[in-house]
Tab-separated table of C-alpha atoms and ligand atoms in Angstrom:
chain	number	residue	atom	x	y	z
A	37	UNK	CA	141.073	88.132	85.219
A	38	UNK	CA	139.474	86.267	87.463
A	39	UNK	CA	139.730	87.530	91.493
A	40	UNK	CA	139.099	84.902	93.957
A	41	UNK	CA	137.749	85.828	97.157
A	42	UNK	CA	139.577	84.939	100.575
A	43	UNK	CA	138.450	81.614	101.593
A	44	UNK	CA	136.914	82.685	104.724
A	45	UNK	CA	135.012	86.012	103.136
A	46	UNK	CA	131.427	85.641	103.656
A	47	UNK	CA	129.016	86.768	101.208
A	48	UNK	CA	124.841	86.782	102.185
A	49	UNK	CA	122.451	89.476	101.625
A	50	UNK	CA	120.238	91.653	104.100
A	51	UNK	CA	116.865	92.885	104.891
A	52	UNK	CA	114.684	94.913	107.879
A	53	UNK	CA	111.931	93.508	109.907
A	54	UNK	CA	109.289	96.319	108.851
A	55	UNK	CA	110.394	96.238	105.271
A	56	UNK	CA	109.957	92.635	104.427
A	57	UNK	CA	107.242	90.655	107.160
A	58	UNK	CA	104.073	92.281	106.857
A	59	UNK	CA	101.752	90.248	109.281
A	60	UNK	CA	101.656	93.796	111.005
A	61	UNK	CA	98.857	92.952	113.569
A	62	UNK	CA	99.355	89.292	113.728
A	63	UNK	CA	100.731	87.211	116.771
A	64	UNK	CA	100.256	90.262	119.505
A	65	UNK	CA	102.682	92.544	117.201
A	66	UNK	CA	102.878	96.025	118.887
A	67	UNK	CA	102.998	99.204	116.976
A	68	UNK	CA	105.642	101.603	115.354
A	69	UNK	CA	105.364	104.813	113.918
A	70	UNK	CA	105.291	103.182	110.453
A	71	UNK	CA	102.001	101.740	111.761
A	72	UNK	CA	100.325	105.432	112.014
A	73	UNK	CA	101.910	106.712	108.852
A	74	UNK	CA	99.703	106.372	106.077
A	75	UNK	CA	97.142	104.761	107.474
A	76	UNK	CA	93.455	106.385	108.551
A	77	UNK	CA	92.206	106.767	112.170
A	78	UNK	CA	91.100	103.379	111.342
A	79	UNK	CA	94.068	101.932	110.396
A	80	UNK	CA	93.285	101.358	107.114
A	81	UNK	CA	96.204	102.149	104.797
A	82	UNK	CA	95.898	105.558	102.670
A	83	UNK	CA	99.312	104.773	100.571
A	84	UNK	CA	101.880	102.232	100.702
A	85	UNK	CA	102.377	100.765	104.068
A	86	UNK	CA	103.898	97.655	105.227
A	87	UNK	CA	101.136	95.903	106.557
A	88	UNK	CA	101.588	92.860	104.000
A	89	UNK	CA	105.154	93.856	102.626
A	90	UNK	CA	106.679	90.565	101.420
A	91	UNK	CA	104.729	88.081	103.744
A	92	UNK	CA	107.548	87.055	104.914
A	93	UNK	CA	106.640	86.119	108.529
A	94	UNK	CA	104.388	83.550	106.843
A	95	UNK	CA	106.808	83.017	103.713
A	96	UNK	CA	109.822	82.454	105.512
A	97	UNK	CA	110.523	78.986	104.908
A	98	UNK	CA	109.971	79.119	101.051
A	99	UNK	CA	112.092	82.477	101.310
A	100	UNK	CA	115.192	80.851	103.192
A	101	UNK	CA	114.654	78.175	100.168
A	102	UNK	CA	115.468	80.789	97.792
A	103	UNK	CA	118.463	81.798	100.190
A	104	UNK	CA	119.814	78.801	99.425
A	105	UNK	CA	119.404	78.410	96.124
A	106	UNK	CA	121.317	81.628	95.803
A	107	UNK	CA	123.536	80.043	97.699
A	108	UNK	CA	123.912	82.903	100.728
A	109	UNK	CA	126.187	81.901	103.666
A	110	UNK	CA	124.832	84.346	106.073
A	111	UNK	CA	121.552	86.764	105.983
A	112	UNK	CA	121.364	89.738	107.911
A	113	UNK	CA	118.114	90.662	108.994
A	114	UNK	CA	116.482	92.960	111.974
A	115	UNK	CA	114.180	91.735	114.843
A	116	UNK	CA	111.206	93.645	115.423
A	117	UNK	CA	111.111	94.962	118.907
A	118	UNK	CA	107.396	95.634	119.026
A	119	UNK	CA	107.065	92.146	118.362
A	120	UNK	CA	109.118	91.385	121.326
A	121	UNK	CA	107.884	93.974	123.614
A	122	UNK	CA	104.347	95.287	121.856
A	123	UNK	CA	104.834	98.027	124.217
A	124	UNK	CA	108.661	98.766	124.154
A	125	UNK	CA	108.920	96.898	127.658
A	126	UNK	CA	107.095	94.920	130.215
A	127	UNK	CA	105.673	91.544	129.262
A	128	UNK	CA	107.410	89.360	126.517
A	129	UNK	CA	105.155	88.508	123.586
A	130	UNK	CA	106.321	85.098	122.942
A	131	UNK	CA	104.136	84.510	119.800
A	132	UNK	CA	106.751	86.836	118.235
A	133	UNK	CA	109.778	85.327	120.283
A	134	UNK	CA	108.454	82.278	118.511
A	135	UNK	CA	108.819	83.442	115.189
A	136	UNK	CA	112.259	84.472	115.373
A	137	UNK	CA	112.930	81.135	116.902
A	138	UNK	CA	111.311	79.237	114.142
A	139	UNK	CA	113.172	81.696	111.342
A	140	UNK	CA	117.053	81.340	113.149
A	141	UNK	CA	116.195	77.405	113.754
A	142	UNK	CA	115.397	77.259	109.783
A	143	UNK	CA	118.331	79.317	108.586
A	144	UNK	CA	120.748	77.431	110.337
A	145	UNK	CA	119.115	73.925	109.655
A	146	UNK	CA	119.294	75.161	105.709
A	147	UNK	CA	122.929	75.883	106.426
A	148	UNK	CA	122.722	79.645	106.525
A	149	UNK	CA	124.253	81.962	109.236
A	150	UNK	CA	121.797	83.963	110.769
A	151	UNK	CA	123.163	87.254	111.871
A	152	UNK	CA	120.668	90.001	113.573
A	153	UNK	CA	120.044	93.534	113.663
A	154	UNK	CA	118.574	94.929	116.953
A	155	UNK	CA	116.695	97.503	115.509
A	156	UNK	CA	116.330	99.019	112.081
A	157	UNK	CA	114.153	101.941	111.888
A	158	UNK	CA	111.424	100.477	113.596
A	159	UNK	CA	110.937	102.311	117.414
A	160	UNK	CA	108.191	101.286	119.311
A	161	UNK	CA	105.546	103.962	118.678
A	162	UNK	CA	105.278	104.987	122.695
A	163	UNK	CA	109.200	106.197	122.436
A	164	UNK	CA	108.648	107.703	119.357
A	165	UNK	CA	105.661	109.859	120.996
A	166	UNK	CA	108.206	110.483	124.067
A	167	UNK	CA	110.901	112.240	122.268
A	168	UNK	CA	112.227	109.164	120.864
A	169	UNK	CA	116.400	108.817	121.088
A	170	UNK	CA	116.343	112.246	122.747
A	171	UNK	CA	114.798	111.053	125.547
A	172	UNK	CA	117.605	109.010	127.539
A	173	UNK	CA	115.150	106.961	128.836
A	174	UNK	CA	114.886	105.216	125.752
A	175	UNK	CA	118.554	104.104	125.931
A	176	UNK	CA	117.458	102.078	129.297
A	177	UNK	CA	114.371	100.503	127.485
A	178	UNK	CA	116.598	99.487	124.314
A	179	UNK	CA	119.409	97.880	126.455
A	180	UNK	CA	116.290	95.796	128.211
A	181	UNK	CA	115.378	94.731	124.839
A	182	UNK	CA	118.838	94.199	123.774
A	183	UNK	CA	119.428	91.916	126.758
A	184	UNK	CA	116.087	90.104	125.966
A	185	UNK	CA	117.227	89.224	122.663
A	186	UNK	CA	120.883	87.855	123.585
A	187	UNK	CA	118.914	85.415	126.412
A	188	UNK	CA	116.685	84.320	123.988
A	189	UNK	CA	118.568	83.911	120.627
A	190	UNK	CA	122.580	84.270	121.692
A	191	UNK	CA	123.087	80.757	121.740
A	192	UNK	CA	122.352	80.568	118.005
A	193	UNK	CA	123.150	84.396	116.710
A	194	UNK	CA	126.827	85.056	116.825
A	195	UNK	CA	126.939	88.259	115.050
A	196	UNK	CA	124.822	91.347	116.498
A	197	UNK	CA	124.314	94.797	114.949
A	198	UNK	CA	123.339	97.249	117.681
A	199	UNK	CA	121.783	99.811	115.268
A	200	UNK	CA	121.098	100.489	111.631
A	201	UNK	CA	122.505	103.865	110.239
A	202	UNK	CA	122.399	106.257	113.339
A	203	UNK	CA	122.768	109.183	110.858
A	204	UNK	CA	119.075	108.547	109.644
A	205	UNK	CA	117.961	108.632	112.946
A	206	UNK	CA	120.087	111.902	114.351
A	207	UNK	CA	119.506	114.044	111.130
A	208	UNK	CA	116.496	112.816	109.488
A	209	UNK	CA	113.919	114.705	111.276
A	210	UNK	CA	112.657	117.939	111.785
A	211	UNK	CA	114.316	118.937	115.373
A	212	UNK	CA	117.035	121.609	115.886
A	213	UNK	CA	120.787	120.662	114.791
A	214	UNK	CA	121.484	120.526	118.786
A	215	UNK	CA	119.272	118.107	119.499
A	216	UNK	CA	120.232	116.172	116.654
A	217	UNK	CA	123.548	115.891	117.923
A	218	UNK	CA	122.056	114.800	121.397
A	219	UNK	CA	120.255	112.363	119.794
A	220	UNK	CA	123.452	110.829	117.953
A	221	UNK	CA	125.429	111.054	121.287
A	222	UNK	CA	122.592	108.783	122.601
A	223	UNK	CA	122.619	106.184	119.837
A	224	UNK	CA	126.317	106.085	120.457
A	225	UNK	CA	125.907	105.519	124.032
A	226	UNK	CA	123.394	103.112	123.641
A	227	UNK	CA	125.584	101.085	121.325
A	228	UNK	CA	128.667	101.148	123.861
A	229	UNK	CA	125.980	99.855	126.842
A	230	UNK	CA	124.606	96.980	124.495
A	231	UNK	CA	128.491	96.254	123.938
A	232	UNK	CA	129.136	96.042	127.574
A	233	UNK	CA	126.087	94.005	127.894
A	234	UNK	CA	126.786	91.669	125.376
A	235	UNK	CA	130.407	91.037	126.271
A	236	UNK	CA	129.183	89.942	129.866
A	237	UNK	CA	126.317	88.121	128.771
A	238	UNK	CA	127.104	84.097	129.167
A	239	UNK	CA	126.168	84.022	125.290
A	240	UNK	CA	128.612	87.090	124.604
A	241	UNK	CA	131.288	84.712	122.738
A	242	UNK	CA	130.284	86.121	119.320
A	243	UNK	CA	130.747	89.342	117.471
A	244	UNK	CA	129.127	92.998	117.995
A	245	UNK	CA	129.373	95.972	116.128
A	246	UNK	CA	127.135	99.122	114.730
A	247	UNK	CA	126.095	99.641	111.157
A	248	UNK	CA	126.681	103.156	109.748
A	249	UNK	CA	126.030	104.691	106.347
A	250	UNK	CA	128.937	105.926	104.663
A	251	UNK	CA	129.577	107.439	101.453
A	252	UNK	CA	132.989	109.137	100.056
A	253	UNK	CA	133.081	112.614	99.864
A	254	UNK	CA	134.985	114.617	97.014
A	255	UNK	CA	135.540	118.118	96.241
A	256	UNK	CA	134.225	118.912	92.809
A	257	UNK	CA	137.595	120.853	92.068
A	258	UNK	CA	140.891	121.018	93.532
A	259	UNK	CA	140.184	124.565	94.687
A	260	UNK	CA	140.536	125.019	98.128
A	261	UNK	CA	136.740	125.974	99.053
A	262	UNK	CA	135.626	122.858	97.053
A	263	UNK	CA	137.695	120.717	99.122
A	264	UNK	CA	136.428	122.422	102.225
A	265	UNK	CA	132.847	121.772	101.348
A	266	UNK	CA	134.217	118.329	100.928
A	267	UNK	CA	135.839	118.161	104.094
A	268	UNK	CA	132.798	119.310	106.026
A	269	UNK	CA	130.283	117.275	104.536
A	270	UNK	CA	132.646	114.041	105.012
A	271	UNK	CA	132.410	115.358	108.555
A	272	UNK	CA	128.737	115.451	109.143
A	273	UNK	CA	128.267	111.965	107.419
A	274	UNK	CA	131.300	110.284	107.955
A	275	UNK	CA	133.648	111.122	110.853
A	276	UNK	CA	130.752	112.544	113.128
A	277	UNK	CA	130.221	108.645	113.712
A	278	UNK	CA	133.535	106.893	112.968
A	279	UNK	CA	135.808	109.145	115.227
A	280	UNK	CA	133.733	108.666	118.511
A	281	UNK	CA	132.754	104.896	117.897
A	282	UNK	CA	136.475	104.026	116.964
A	283	UNK	CA	138.779	106.711	118.434
A	284	UNK	CA	136.437	107.582	121.373
A	285	UNK	CA	136.611	111.319	120.478
A	286	UNK	CA	134.398	113.848	118.424
A	287	UNK	CA	136.311	115.642	115.213
A	288	UNK	CA	137.760	118.943	116.515
A	289	UNK	CA	136.642	120.762	113.050
A	290	UNK	CA	133.192	119.512	113.395
A	291	UNK	CA	132.828	120.805	116.787
A	292	UNK	CA	133.883	124.155	116.220
A	293	UNK	CA	131.789	124.630	113.310
A	294	UNK	CA	128.985	123.678	115.256
A	295	UNK	CA	129.706	125.660	117.851
A	296	UNK	CA	130.144	128.931	115.904
A	297	UNK	CA	126.655	128.515	114.840
A	298	UNK	CA	125.404	128.198	118.299
A	299	UNK	CA	125.335	124.437	118.281
A	300	UNK	CA	125.958	122.238	121.265
A	301	UNK	CA	124.963	119.417	122.888
A	302	UNK	CA	125.280	117.372	126.436
A	303	UNK	CA	128.398	114.913	126.910
A	304	UNK	CA	128.685	113.725	130.398
A	305	UNK	CA	132.459	113.376	131.767
A	306	UNK	CA	132.002	109.699	131.758
A	307	UNK	CA	130.284	109.443	128.375
A	308	UNK	CA	133.553	109.278	125.827
A	309	UNK	CA	135.551	106.997	127.722
A	310	UNK	CA	132.384	104.269	128.069
A	311	UNK	CA	132.658	104.191	124.343
A	312	UNK	CA	136.194	104.049	124.554
A	313	UNK	CA	136.573	101.242	126.790
A	314	UNK	CA	133.686	99.443	124.617
A	315	UNK	CA	134.980	98.901	121.224
A	316	UNK	CA	133.315	96.773	118.318
A	317	UNK	CA	134.334	93.595	116.954
A	318	UNK	CA	133.656	95.070	113.576
A	319	UNK	CA	132.428	98.070	111.360
A	320	UNK	CA	129.375	97.257	109.615
A	321	UNK	CA	129.341	99.876	106.338
A	322	UNK	CA	125.898	100.380	104.321
A	323	UNK	CA	127.098	101.834	101.232
A	324	UNK	CA	125.169	102.925	97.934
A	325	UNK	CA	127.326	106.298	96.436
A	326	UNK	CA	129.545	108.501	97.040
A	327	UNK	CA	129.078	112.749	97.183
A	328	UNK	CA	130.714	115.288	95.099
A	329	UNK	CA	130.552	118.743	96.747
A	330	UNK	CA	131.323	121.975	95.488
A	331	UNK	CA	131.316	125.047	97.507
A	332	UNK	CA	128.415	127.119	97.804
A	333	UNK	CA	127.938	130.639	99.747
A	334	UNK	CA	124.455	129.961	99.947
A	335	UNK	CA	124.550	126.853	102.558
A	336	UNK	CA	125.651	128.899	105.786
A	337	UNK	CA	126.583	125.933	107.625
A	338	UNK	CA	128.715	123.256	105.400
A	339	UNK	CA	129.357	125.582	102.417
A	340	UNK	CA	128.780	122.924	100.387
A	341	UNK	CA	126.566	121.586	97.429
A	342	UNK	CA	126.043	118.418	96.132
A	343	UNK	CA	127.337	118.343	92.578
A	344	UNK	CA	125.166	116.552	89.986
A	345	UNK	CA	127.940	114.202	87.880
A	346	UNK	CA	126.564	115.030	84.073
A	347	UNK	CA	128.048	111.922	82.628
A	348	UNK	CA	126.983	109.703	85.183
A	349	UNK	CA	124.763	106.605	85.855
A	350	UNK	CA	122.197	107.321	88.259
A	351	UNK	CA	119.785	104.950	90.253
A	352	UNK	CA	115.741	105.387	90.661
A	353	UNK	CA	116.873	106.475	93.795
A	354	UNK	CA	119.048	109.412	92.366
A	355	UNK	CA	122.021	108.338	93.500
A	356	UNK	CA	125.263	108.090	91.469
A	357	UNK	CA	126.884	104.844	90.758
A	358	UNK	CA	130.381	104.742	91.546
A	359	UNK	CA	131.931	101.726	92.791
A	360	UNK	CA	135.597	103.210	92.971
A	361	UNK	CA	134.276	105.489	95.964
A	362	UNK	CA	133.580	101.900	97.890
A	363	UNK	CA	137.465	101.298	97.383
A	364	UNK	CA	138.776	104.674	98.206
A	365	UNK	CA	136.266	104.339	101.555
A	366	UNK	CA	137.526	101.201	102.449
A	367	UNK	CA	141.186	102.382	102.358
A	368	UNK	CA	140.416	105.274	104.072
A	369	UNK	CA	138.861	102.842	106.775
A	370	UNK	CA	141.775	100.961	106.855
A	371	UNK	CA	144.097	103.992	106.885
A	372	UNK	CA	142.321	106.389	109.369
A	373	UNK	CA	140.575	104.012	111.782
A	374	UNK	CA	143.042	101.017	112.786
A	375	UNK	CA	142.379	98.750	109.750
A	376	UNK	CA	138.881	97.659	111.712
A	377	UNK	CA	137.404	94.575	110.459
A	378	UNK	CA	134.771	95.706	107.858
A	379	UNK	CA	131.829	94.244	106.838
A	380	UNK	CA	129.777	95.796	104.122
A	381	UNK	CA	126.340	95.276	105.482
A	382	UNK	CA	124.164	96.916	102.855
A	383	UNK	CA	125.222	97.721	99.155
A	384	UNK	CA	122.506	97.442	96.203
A	385	UNK	CA	120.544	99.772	93.570
A	386	UNK	CA	116.942	100.473	92.736
A	387	UNK	CA	116.408	100.271	89.099
A	388	UNK	CA	113.042	99.612	87.266
A	389	UNK	CA	112.460	96.246	87.012
A	390	UNK	CA	110.141	94.267	84.290
A	391	UNK	CA	108.756	90.709	84.175
A	392	UNK	CA	109.551	89.505	80.300
A	393	UNK	CA	108.318	85.954	80.042
A	394	UNK	CA	108.971	85.017	83.447
A	395	UNK	CA	112.239	86.446	83.857
A	396	UNK	CA	113.597	90.219	85.178
A	397	UNK	CA	116.181	91.103	83.200
A	398	UNK	CA	118.413	93.871	85.386
A	399	UNK	CA	121.629	94.481	83.523
A	400	UNK	CA	122.140	97.942	85.778
A	401	UNK	CA	121.760	95.741	88.822
A	402	UNK	CA	124.125	93.211	87.682
A	403	UNK	CA	126.826	95.691	86.601
A	404	UNK	CA	126.396	97.487	90.091
A	405	UNK	CA	127.024	94.077	92.294
A	406	UNK	CA	129.622	92.999	90.189
A	407	UNK	CA	131.626	96.361	90.118
A	408	UNK	CA	131.016	97.112	94.060
A	409	UNK	CA	132.474	93.208	94.410
A	410	UNK	CA	135.390	94.402	92.757
A	411	UNK	CA	135.970	97.434	94.921
A	412	UNK	CA	135.958	95.263	97.431
A	413	UNK	CA	138.421	92.622	96.353
A	414	UNK	CA	140.611	95.532	95.369
A	415	UNK	CA	140.502	96.712	98.793
A	416	UNK	CA	141.249	93.650	100.464
A	417	UNK	CA	144.075	92.983	97.802
A	418	UNK	CA	144.825	96.133	99.084
A	419	UNK	CA	145.267	95.176	102.704
A	420	UNK	CA	141.877	96.663	103.955
A	421	UNK	CA	140.053	94.270	106.405
A	422	UNK	CA	136.695	93.620	104.684
A	423	UNK	CA	135.698	89.885	105.704
A	424	UNK	CA	132.049	90.048	104.543
A	425	UNK	CA	129.520	91.559	101.715
A	426	UNK	CA	125.783	91.617	102.140
A	427	UNK	CA	123.696	92.502	99.318
A	428	UNK	CA	121.086	94.993	99.877
A	429	UNK	CA	118.532	93.392	99.228
A	430	UNK	CA	117.492	90.060	99.229
A	431	UNK	CA	114.004	91.068	98.017
A	432	UNK	CA	112.114	94.229	96.484
A	433	UNK	CA	110.438	95.322	99.539
A	434	UNK	CA	108.936	98.446	101.587
A	435	UNK	CA	111.461	101.430	101.058
A	436	UNK	CA	110.548	103.395	103.758
A	437	UNK	CA	109.264	106.973	102.600
A	438	UNK	CA	109.040	105.840	98.939
A	439	UNK	CA	106.791	102.592	99.332
A	440	UNK	CA	106.926	99.854	96.923
A	441	UNK	CA	108.241	101.948	94.344
A	442	UNK	CA	111.744	101.339	94.699
A	443	UNK	CA	113.003	97.796	93.916
A	444	UNK	CA	116.322	96.886	95.486
A	445	UNK	CA	116.146	93.228	95.589
A	446	UNK	CA	118.061	90.281	93.954
A	447	UNK	CA	114.708	88.671	94.021
A	448	UNK	CA	111.441	90.543	92.257
A	449	UNK	CA	108.174	90.269	94.277
A	450	UNK	CA	105.138	90.372	92.840
A	451	UNK	CA	103.247	92.588	95.347
A	452	UNK	CA	99.582	91.319	93.920
A	453	UNK	CA	100.851	87.435	94.298
A	454	UNK	CA	103.536	87.475	96.085
A	455	UNK	CA	105.164	85.487	93.554
A	456	UNK	CA	108.907	85.475	93.976
A	457	UNK	CA	111.195	85.729	90.818
A	458	UNK	CA	114.808	85.489	91.087
A	459	UNK	CA	116.310	88.200	88.866
A	460	UNK	CA	119.116	87.688	86.778
A	461	UNK	CA	121.288	89.793	89.492
A	462	UNK	CA	120.455	87.020	91.876
A	463	UNK	CA	121.693	84.549	89.451
A	464	UNK	CA	124.933	86.562	88.677
A	465	UNK	CA	125.325	86.625	92.644
A	466	UNK	CA	124.619	83.004	92.570
A	467	UNK	CA	127.327	82.327	90.369
A	468	UNK	CA	130.106	84.480	92.382
A	469	UNK	CA	129.122	82.972	95.682
A	470	UNK	CA	129.698	79.558	94.016
A	471	UNK	CA	132.871	80.163	91.885
A	472	UNK	CA	133.959	82.431	95.072
A	473	UNK	CA	135.234	84.961	92.178
A	474	UNK	CA	134.844	87.716	90.137
B	65	FCB	C1	119.372	102.409	103.814
B	65	FCB	C2	118.576	101.449	104.805
B	65	FCB	C3	117.790	100.298	104.121
B	65	FCB	C4	117.017	100.614	102.852
B	65	FCB	C5	118.544	100.655	101.929
B	65	FCB	C6	117.820	101.073	100.773
B	65	FCB	O1	119.567	103.336	104.229
B	65	FCB	O2	119.322	101.017	106.103
B	65	FCB	O3	116.754	99.887	105.408
B	65	FCB	O4	116.104	101.317	102.964
B	65	FCB	O5	118.733	102.496	102.259
């Protein structure tokens, strides 16, 4: 049976600046932490780095032609803060600005809607060296940068994402938990203040939201203790972000759990009001997998242990493929979070790819894409307010700490020649978009 998507549903694909642009020292771009990691003192790479990546900075026109060939209606990219402000703030670098002007104009002239993430994991190095998001000054600098982006690009960009995956920023570091919670809180404040800024901006007639990485958590069995484990991990990964951002309050069970373990952070009296009074227009969800939790007395915190499903397919990232969990997640959002409009801002899979006679056959990724879109379709049919889907990713690219070893693209990149090959999954997506059905 074919399932037709609503006529205003939008199909797109996503990338981020550091993962694809390359041209790391071109046209006055400043440095981020990623320009130091895996580089020696002279700046030479010692392992995979994003110095060249997909060379999208130079090849954006050719890349937009590929987007057009796939039939993308919309493109989610991120703006590199250090191309705009090489030192984080101070003088604007107009060569960097010019790149995004050309990119945006070319997208529009080819009939593809540009949508932009303000910050996707590439904080200016100076701020990282000063405590990153733990330091409230970073919020001030971020707002200055956000305003500059609205001034420069807001006439043509009508969909903005404040942050990508604050969970990763807050928790994937060596700070003690209290500080990690503080980082998350600062990100929420920066987000709410960016919304405030945008809504009062002359170009502020578009939509603005955040991008969270969410994954439904299931108990391994019906046992009470497994359920507790799943609830705790759900609190850590999902509710800690959804509740303050949508309901304006932190989940009480998690506050209690953190307090009992001696962890706390500072909330000023007005903070929650600020967040509450600047709601986002939509929620962006990056969804890759789910979690299955079993009770473990050895994890003194969440009492949870990730359970590996013996029969399931796992991607190259070690993430379980479970499309039905996307359906469950979307229904949860509908029921528990006021049916806020949702964009799937990332969804995709890394599998090993091989070129055979000039083609890349990637049946596992084709299957992943189709099944997740089926879940989206089903959730919409059952009342979930999902209006967009962006595949991750348009291209194979620099997968952060894992370098070029993981390929997520609908388009294969040969990093030696920079040749691009549309994979079978790219053609499958092209067909889906063309028919608007699955
Ligand atoms: C997400 C990131 C994205 C990419 C995918 C695989 O967590 O937002 O940049 O790395 O995972």
